[in-house]
Amino acid sequence: MPPAQPERAIDREERQGLRAIRNFLKVRTSYDVLPLSFRLIIFDTSLSVKESLNILIQNGIVSAPLWDSNSSTFAGLLTTSDYINVIQYYFQNPAALDQIDQFRLDSLREVEKALGVAPPETISIDPQRPLYEACRRMLESRARRIPLVTHDSQTDRAHVLSVVTQYRILKFVAVNVSDTQKLRKPLGELLLGSYDDVATASMDTPVIDVIHILVERSISSVPILNSEGVVYNVFESVDVITLIKGGVYDDLSLTVGEALKKRSPDFPGIYTCSLNDGLDTIFDTIRKSRVHRLVVVDENFRLKGVLTLSDILQYILLEGENDEVS
């Protein structure tokens, strides 16, 4: 039996960095992540889908908690996935388009049943619980954000305080945990991200085809390539919001290239990294910029894979956790 190899310095530092991040998440609460001042928009489930879409666009947001005023209960989270499901539904049932203006948020579960799509879990967490617990709940439910909900001890009524996203949590870590600089092992060694059978499209692909890919793969973005595999752009699920803001759900035969021209001039562009990059540099990027995913490319900007915030969160929470002494 060959002798055990001594631990490399880079492996030891990676382990120390991950432990420091987990310890930080276990002593901080979801309250700590919230800004000093913020505004929360909550939708009643009796609101029409069209009205909710207009409010999202006017306020520059892509999700909102739902409230059922009939039962005075928290009813989940409205996200871009819900609008994509509505598009799929009307694409399959064009005769139902006449009733689109009357379609209400409390009917979204019926759309999911018609499409055979599993309804999202109505997860939430008390803001006083450790941030680590909020992260675990998001991973277990594959959610990208989690509502913070408190309960009145006398009436047991729920109160929605805010919503925390994966990005906000990872930026909180990037700003406050200097040990992220120890995470220097390259992505190519960690095998962190998706590299096999990555869904892609071209600038000429019809948008409705990309929407089908988003739904079938349960993903939030599709890299856009040229004929040589060079990354041109990324079509994101939030791009769908811009396309249907006029209430048009059935005219999505336009190409990806045409759709991307409708983006806000403030769109920051896409973020890339290489297989040689470690999470230290990626946390630097998250600290400075609003990142939701990174496209992994080679030196010629050809696609290698996609690294999502979910991938990063899962790694920092679970990698080597069982080897740690409580």
Short mmCIF file of C-alpha atoms in Angstrom, two decimals:
data_model
loop_
_atom_site.label_atom_id
_atom_site.label_comp_id
_atom_site.label_asym_id
_atom_site.label_seq_id
_atom_site.Cartn_x
_atom_site.Cartn_y
_atom_site.Cartn_z
CA MET A 1 0.00 0.00 0.00
CA PRO A 2 1.60 3.31 -1.08
CA PRO A 3 2.27 5.81 1.71
CA ALA A 4 -0.29 8.59 2.15
CA GLN A 5 0.68 11.74 0.34
CA PRO A 6 1.30 14.79 2.54
CA GLU A 7 -1.43 17.41 2.39
CA ARG A 8 -0.64 20.19 -0.05
CA ALA A 9 -0.62 23.76 1.25
CA ILE A 10 -3.32 24.71 -1.25
CA ASP A 11 -5.57 21.89 0.04
CA ARG A 12 -5.01 22.90 3.65
CA GLU A 13 -5.80 26.55 2.96
CA GLU A 14 -8.92 25.60 0.98
CA ARG A 15 -10.15 23.55 3.94
CA GLN A 16 -9.40 26.40 6.36
CA GLY A 17 -11.19 28.90 4.14
CA LEU A 18 -14.31 26.75 3.86
CA ARG A 19 -14.39 26.19 7.62
CA ALA A 20 -14.11 29.93 8.26
CA ILE A 21 -17.02 30.65 5.90
CA ARG A 22 -19.23 27.99 7.49
CA ASN A 23 -18.43 29.23 11.00
CA PHE A 24 -19.33 32.75 9.88
CA LEU A 25 -22.67 31.61 8.43
CA LYS A 26 -23.49 29.75 11.64
CA VAL A 27 -23.06 32.80 13.90
CA ARG A 28 -24.76 35.36 11.66
CA THR A 29 -28.51 35.57 11.04
CA SER A 30 -30.55 36.46 7.98
CA TYR A 31 -31.28 39.80 9.66
CA ASP A 32 -27.58 40.63 9.32
CA VAL A 33 -27.73 40.39 5.54
CA LEU A 34 -30.47 43.00 5.17
CA PRO A 35 -29.51 46.57 4.26
CA LEU A 36 -30.23 49.33 6.77
CA SER A 37 -33.06 50.60 4.60
CA PHE A 38 -35.10 48.62 2.09
CA ARG A 39 -38.53 48.41 0.52
CA LEU A 40 -40.55 45.21 0.23
CA ILE A 41 -43.36 44.75 -2.29
CA ILE A 42 -45.85 41.97 -1.52
CA PHE A 43 -48.50 40.79 -3.99
CA ASP A 44 -51.96 39.66 -2.97
CA THR A 45 -52.87 36.44 -4.77
CA SER A 46 -56.04 38.11 -6.10
CA LEU A 47 -53.88 40.41 -8.26
CA SER A 48 -53.88 39.69 -11.99
CA VAL A 49 -50.74 38.32 -13.62
CA LYS A 50 -50.68 41.34 -15.94
CA GLU A 51 -50.85 43.80 -13.02
CA SER A 52 -48.11 41.96 -11.15
CA LEU A 53 -45.87 42.07 -14.22
CA ASN A 54 -46.31 45.84 -14.57
CA ILE A 55 -45.47 46.38 -10.89
CA LEU A 56 -42.32 44.25 -11.13
CA ILE A 57 -41.10 46.22 -14.14
CA GLN A 58 -41.95 49.62 -12.65
CA ASN A 59 -39.97 48.77 -9.52
CA GLY A 60 -37.06 47.01 -11.21
CA ILE A 61 -37.55 43.72 -9.34
CA VAL A 62 -37.91 40.13 -10.56
CA SER A 63 -39.69 38.45 -7.64
CA ALA A 64 -42.12 39.20 -4.82
CA PRO A 65 -43.68 37.35 -1.87
CA LEU A 66 -47.33 36.32 -2.25
CA TRP A 67 -50.00 36.87 0.39
CA ASP A 68 -53.40 35.18 0.55
CA SER A 69 -55.68 37.76 2.17
CA ASN A 70 -58.53 35.26 2.45
CA SER A 71 -56.59 33.07 4.85
CA SER A 72 -54.12 35.75 6.00
CA THR A 73 -51.21 33.48 5.16
CA PHE A 74 -47.92 33.66 3.30
CA ALA A 75 -48.50 31.98 -0.08
CA GLY A 76 -45.03 31.57 -1.51
CA LEU A 77 -42.86 33.56 -3.86
CA LEU A 78 -43.63 34.88 -7.34
CA THR A 79 -40.60 34.53 -9.63
CA THR A 80 -39.70 34.63 -13.32
CA SER A 81 -40.35 30.86 -13.43
CA ASP A 82 -44.05 31.57 -12.90
CA TYR A 83 -44.20 33.88 -15.92
CA ILE A 84 -42.30 31.37 -18.01
CA ASN A 85 -44.87 28.74 -17.02
CA VAL A 86 -47.66 31.10 -18.11
CA ILE A 87 -45.94 31.55 -21.49
CA GLN A 88 -45.67 27.78 -21.88
CA TYR A 89 -49.33 27.39 -20.97
CA TYR A 90 -50.59 29.89 -23.53
CA PHE A 91 -48.24 28.53 -26.16
CA GLN A 92 -49.90 25.14 -25.68
CA ASN A 93 -53.41 26.59 -25.23
CA PRO A 94 -53.68 29.59 -27.60
CA ALA A 95 -57.49 29.61 -27.34
CA ALA A 96 -57.17 30.62 -23.68
CA LEU A 97 -55.37 33.88 -24.55
CA ASP A 98 -58.67 35.76 -24.56
CA GLN A 99 -58.80 35.44 -20.77
CA ILE A 100 -55.21 36.51 -20.08
CA ASP A 101 -56.22 39.89 -18.61
CA GLN A 102 -58.40 38.14 -16.01
CA PHE A 103 -55.79 35.54 -15.10
CA ARG A 104 -54.93 35.90 -11.41
CA LEU A 105 -51.92 34.91 -9.36
CA ASP A 106 -53.95 32.40 -7.37
CA SER A 107 -54.41 30.46 -10.63
CA LEU A 108 -50.70 29.79 -11.10
CA ARG A 109 -50.93 26.40 -9.40
CA GLU A 110 -53.51 25.36 -12.04
CA VAL A 111 -51.04 26.28 -14.77
CA GLU A 112 -48.38 24.11 -13.12
CA LYS A 113 -50.79 21.17 -12.99
CA ALA A 114 -51.69 21.62 -16.67
CA LEU A 115 -48.01 21.67 -17.63
CA GLY A 116 -47.07 18.82 -15.32
CA VAL A 117 -44.62 21.11 -13.54
CA ALA A 118 -43.98 20.53 -9.85
CA PRO A 119 -45.12 23.54 -7.78
CA PRO A 120 -42.33 25.38 -6.00
CA GLU A 121 -41.93 24.66 -2.32
CA THR A 122 -43.29 27.39 -0.06
CA ILE A 123 -40.09 27.64 1.92
CA SER A 124 -39.31 30.44 4.35
CA ILE A 125 -37.21 30.99 7.45
CA ASP A 126 -37.36 33.06 10.60
CA PRO A 127 -34.86 35.92 10.20
CA GLN A 128 -33.36 35.19 13.63
CA ARG A 129 -32.25 31.71 12.57
CA PRO A 130 -28.59 31.24 11.53
CA LEU A 131 -27.78 32.22 7.97
CA TYR A 132 -26.29 28.76 7.51
CA GLU A 133 -29.75 27.27 8.01
CA ALA A 134 -31.25 29.58 5.38
CA CYS A 135 -28.57 28.44 2.93
CA ARG A 136 -29.27 24.76 3.62
CA ARG A 137 -32.99 25.26 3.04
CA MET A 138 -32.32 26.94 -0.29
CA LEU A 139 -30.07 24.11 -1.41
CA GLU A 140 -32.55 21.43 -0.35
CA SER A 141 -35.39 23.09 -2.28
CA ARG A 142 -33.23 24.32 -5.21
CA ALA A 143 -34.53 27.83 -4.52
CA ARG A 144 -32.43 30.86 -5.43
CA ARG A 145 -34.03 33.08 -2.78
CA ILE A 146 -35.80 32.61 0.53
CA PRO A 147 -38.43 34.81 2.21
CA LEU A 148 -37.85 35.86 5.82
CA VAL A 149 -41.08 35.28 7.73
CA THR A 150 -41.81 36.00 11.39
CA HIS A 151 -44.79 34.75 13.40
CA ASP A 152 -46.69 36.74 15.99
CA SER A 153 -46.51 34.71 19.21
CA GLN A 154 -50.01 35.81 20.27
CA THR A 155 -51.94 35.52 17.01
CA ASP A 156 -49.59 33.10 15.18
CA ARG A 157 -50.04 35.28 12.10
CA ALA A 158 -47.16 35.39 9.65
CA HIS A 159 -45.38 38.61 8.71
CA VAL A 160 -43.13 38.71 5.65
CA LEU A 161 -40.08 40.81 6.49
CA SER A 162 -37.94 40.53 3.36
CA VAL A 163 -36.44 38.14 0.81
CA VAL A 164 -32.80 37.05 0.84
CA THR A 165 -31.12 35.87 -2.37
CA GLN A 166 -28.12 33.65 -2.98
CA TYR A 167 -26.30 36.65 -4.42
CA ARG A 168 -26.90 38.78 -1.33
CA ILE A 169 -25.63 35.98 0.93
CA LEU A 170 -22.51 35.33 -1.14
CA LYS A 171 -21.75 39.05 -1.37
CA PHE A 172 -22.16 39.27 2.43
CA VAL A 173 -19.56 36.51 2.72
CA ALA A 174 -17.27 38.15 0.16
CA VAL A 175 -17.34 41.48 2.01
CA ASN A 176 -16.96 40.11 5.55
CA VAL A 177 -14.86 36.93 5.37
CA SER A 178 -11.25 37.58 4.40
CA ASP A 179 -10.60 33.82 4.37
CA THR A 180 -12.27 33.62 0.95
CA GLN A 181 -8.77 34.52 -0.28
CA LYS A 182 -7.65 31.05 0.79
CA LEU A 183 -9.92 29.38 -1.78
CA ARG A 184 -7.25 29.17 -4.48
CA LYS A 185 -7.84 25.67 -5.87
CA PRO A 186 -8.74 26.03 -9.57
CA LEU A 187 -12.22 25.22 -10.83
CA GLY A 188 -10.73 22.61 -13.14
CA GLU A 189 -9.50 20.68 -10.10
CA LEU A 190 -12.66 21.20 -8.06
CA LEU A 191 -14.91 20.18 -10.99
CA LEU A 192 -17.23 22.91 -9.74
CA GLY A 193 -19.99 23.87 -12.18
CA SER A 194 -21.68 22.21 -15.18
CA TYR A 195 -19.50 21.13 -18.11
CA ASP A 196 -21.24 18.20 -19.79
CA ASP A 197 -24.18 18.64 -22.16
CA VAL A 198 -24.53 22.37 -21.42
CA ALA A 199 -27.64 23.76 -23.13
CA THR A 200 -26.79 26.47 -25.68
CA ALA A 201 -28.44 28.53 -28.39
CA SER A 202 -27.47 30.94 -31.18
CA MET A 203 -28.51 34.51 -31.94
CA ASP A 204 -30.91 33.08 -34.55
CA THR A 205 -32.67 30.65 -32.19
CA PRO A 206 -36.36 31.53 -31.61
CA VAL A 207 -36.95 32.79 -28.07
CA ILE A 208 -39.76 30.29 -27.50
CA ASP A 209 -37.26 27.45 -28.11
CA VAL A 210 -34.94 28.89 -25.44
CA ILE A 211 -37.88 29.19 -23.05
CA HIS A 212 -38.62 25.49 -23.58
CA ILE A 213 -34.97 24.73 -22.74
CA LEU A 214 -35.15 26.79 -19.53
CA VAL A 215 -38.22 24.82 -18.42
CA GLU A 216 -37.05 21.36 -19.49
CA ARG A 217 -33.61 21.77 -17.88
CA SER A 218 -34.83 23.74 -14.82
CA ILE A 219 -32.11 26.29 -15.46
CA SER A 220 -32.08 30.08 -15.38
CA SER A 221 -29.82 30.87 -18.33
CA VAL A 222 -28.63 29.62 -21.72
CA PRO A 223 -25.25 30.67 -23.20
CA ILE A 224 -25.49 32.12 -26.71
CA LEU A 225 -22.71 30.93 -29.05
CA ASN A 226 -21.57 31.54 -32.60
CA SER A 227 -20.84 28.70 -35.03
CA GLU A 228 -17.34 28.25 -33.57
CA GLY A 229 -18.53 27.86 -30.00
CA VAL A 230 -17.46 31.35 -28.95
CA VAL A 231 -19.64 32.89 -26.24
CA TYR A 232 -21.52 35.96 -27.50
CA ASN A 233 -24.01 36.48 -24.73
CA VAL A 234 -26.33 34.74 -22.25
CA PHE A 235 -30.12 34.61 -22.43
CA GLU A 236 -31.47 34.75 -18.87
CA SER A 237 -34.89 33.88 -17.53
CA VAL A 238 -35.30 37.51 -16.42
CA ASP A 239 -35.07 38.55 -20.09
CA VAL A 240 -38.52 37.04 -20.51
CA ILE A 241 -39.99 39.75 -18.26
CA THR A 242 -38.89 42.46 -20.70
CA LEU A 243 -40.40 40.61 -23.66
CA ILE A 244 -43.87 40.18 -22.17
CA LYS A 245 -44.14 43.54 -20.39
CA GLY A 246 -46.70 44.69 -22.94
CA GLY A 247 -48.89 41.70 -22.12
CA VAL A 248 -47.94 39.79 -25.29
CA TYR A 249 -47.54 36.11 -24.44
CA ASP A 250 -48.03 34.54 -27.84
CA ASP A 251 -45.55 36.41 -30.06
CA LEU A 252 -42.25 34.92 -29.03
CA SER A 253 -41.11 33.76 -32.44
CA LEU A 254 -38.55 36.58 -32.50
CA THR A 255 -34.93 35.50 -32.37
CA VAL A 256 -32.62 35.64 -29.37
CA GLY A 257 -30.66 38.40 -31.11
CA GLU A 258 -33.80 40.52 -31.49
CA ALA A 259 -34.82 39.83 -27.90
CA LEU A 260 -31.48 40.86 -26.43
CA LYS A 261 -31.76 44.25 -28.17
CA LYS A 262 -34.71 44.96 -25.87
CA ARG A 263 -32.54 44.76 -22.77
CA SER A 264 -32.07 47.82 -20.61
CA PRO A 265 -29.03 49.92 -21.54
CA ASP A 266 -27.95 49.40 -17.92
CA PHE A 267 -27.40 45.66 -18.51
CA PRO A 268 -23.92 45.02 -17.04
CA GLY A 269 -22.91 42.32 -19.50
CA ILE A 270 -21.89 38.75 -18.77
CA TYR A 271 -19.23 37.56 -16.35
CA THR A 272 -16.71 34.92 -17.32
CA CYS A 273 -13.98 32.90 -15.66
CA SER A 274 -11.59 30.12 -16.63
CA LEU A 275 -10.88 26.65 -15.31
CA ASN A 276 -7.68 28.09 -13.82
CA ASP A 277 -9.56 30.54 -11.61
CA GLY A 278 -10.16 29.78 -7.95
CA LEU A 279 -13.09 30.88 -5.82
CA ASP A 280 -10.86 33.58 -4.34
CA THR A 281 -11.03 35.59 -7.58
CA ILE A 282 -14.69 34.73 -8.07
CA PHE A 283 -15.57 36.04 -4.60
CA ASP A 284 -13.67 39.21 -5.54
CA THR A 285 -15.94 39.55 -8.57
CA ILE A 286 -19.06 38.95 -6.46
CA ARG A 287 -17.90 41.58 -3.96
CA LYS A 288 -17.53 44.20 -6.69
CA SER A 289 -20.32 43.32 -9.13
CA ARG A 290 -23.87 41.99 -9.23
CA VAL A 291 -23.15 38.48 -10.48
CA HIS A 292 -25.73 35.70 -10.88
CA ARG A 293 -23.60 33.20 -12.81
CA LEU A 294 -20.26 32.96 -14.55
CA VAL A 295 -19.67 31.45 -17.97
CA VAL A 296 -16.53 29.30 -17.96
CA VAL A 297 -14.50 29.88 -21.13
CA ASP A 298 -11.10 28.96 -22.55
CA GLU A 299 -8.42 31.40 -23.73
CA ASN A 300 -10.30 31.86 -27.04
CA PHE A 301 -13.59 32.62 -25.26
CA ARG A 302 -15.05 29.26 -26.29
CA LEU A 303 -17.59 27.77 -23.91
CA LYS A 304 -16.38 25.24 -21.37
CA GLY A 305 -19.23 25.32 -18.84
CA VAL A 306 -21.39 27.38 -16.50
CA LEU A 307 -20.81 28.16 -12.83
CA THR A 308 -23.94 29.21 -10.91
CA LEU A 309 -24.31 30.77 -7.49
CA SER A 310 -26.05 27.54 -6.44
CA ASP A 311 -22.87 25.64 -7.34
CA ILE A 312 -20.78 28.00 -5.21
CA LEU A 313 -23.20 27.90 -2.28
CA GLN A 314 -23.34 24.11 -2.33
CA TYR A 315 -19.55 23.88 -2.39
CA ILE A 316 -18.90 26.23 0.52
CA LEU A 317 -21.59 24.55 2.63
CA LEU A 318 -20.98 20.89 1.91
CA GLU A 319 -17.41 20.34 0.69
CA GLY A 320 -15.50 18.48 3.41
CA GLU A 321 -18.17 19.24 6.02
CA ASN A 322 -18.36 15.62 7.22
CA ASP A 323 -14.61 15.66 7.92
CA GLU A 324 -14.88 18.58 10.33
CA VAL A 325 -14.95 17.98 14.07
CA SER A 326 -18.04 19.47 15.68
#
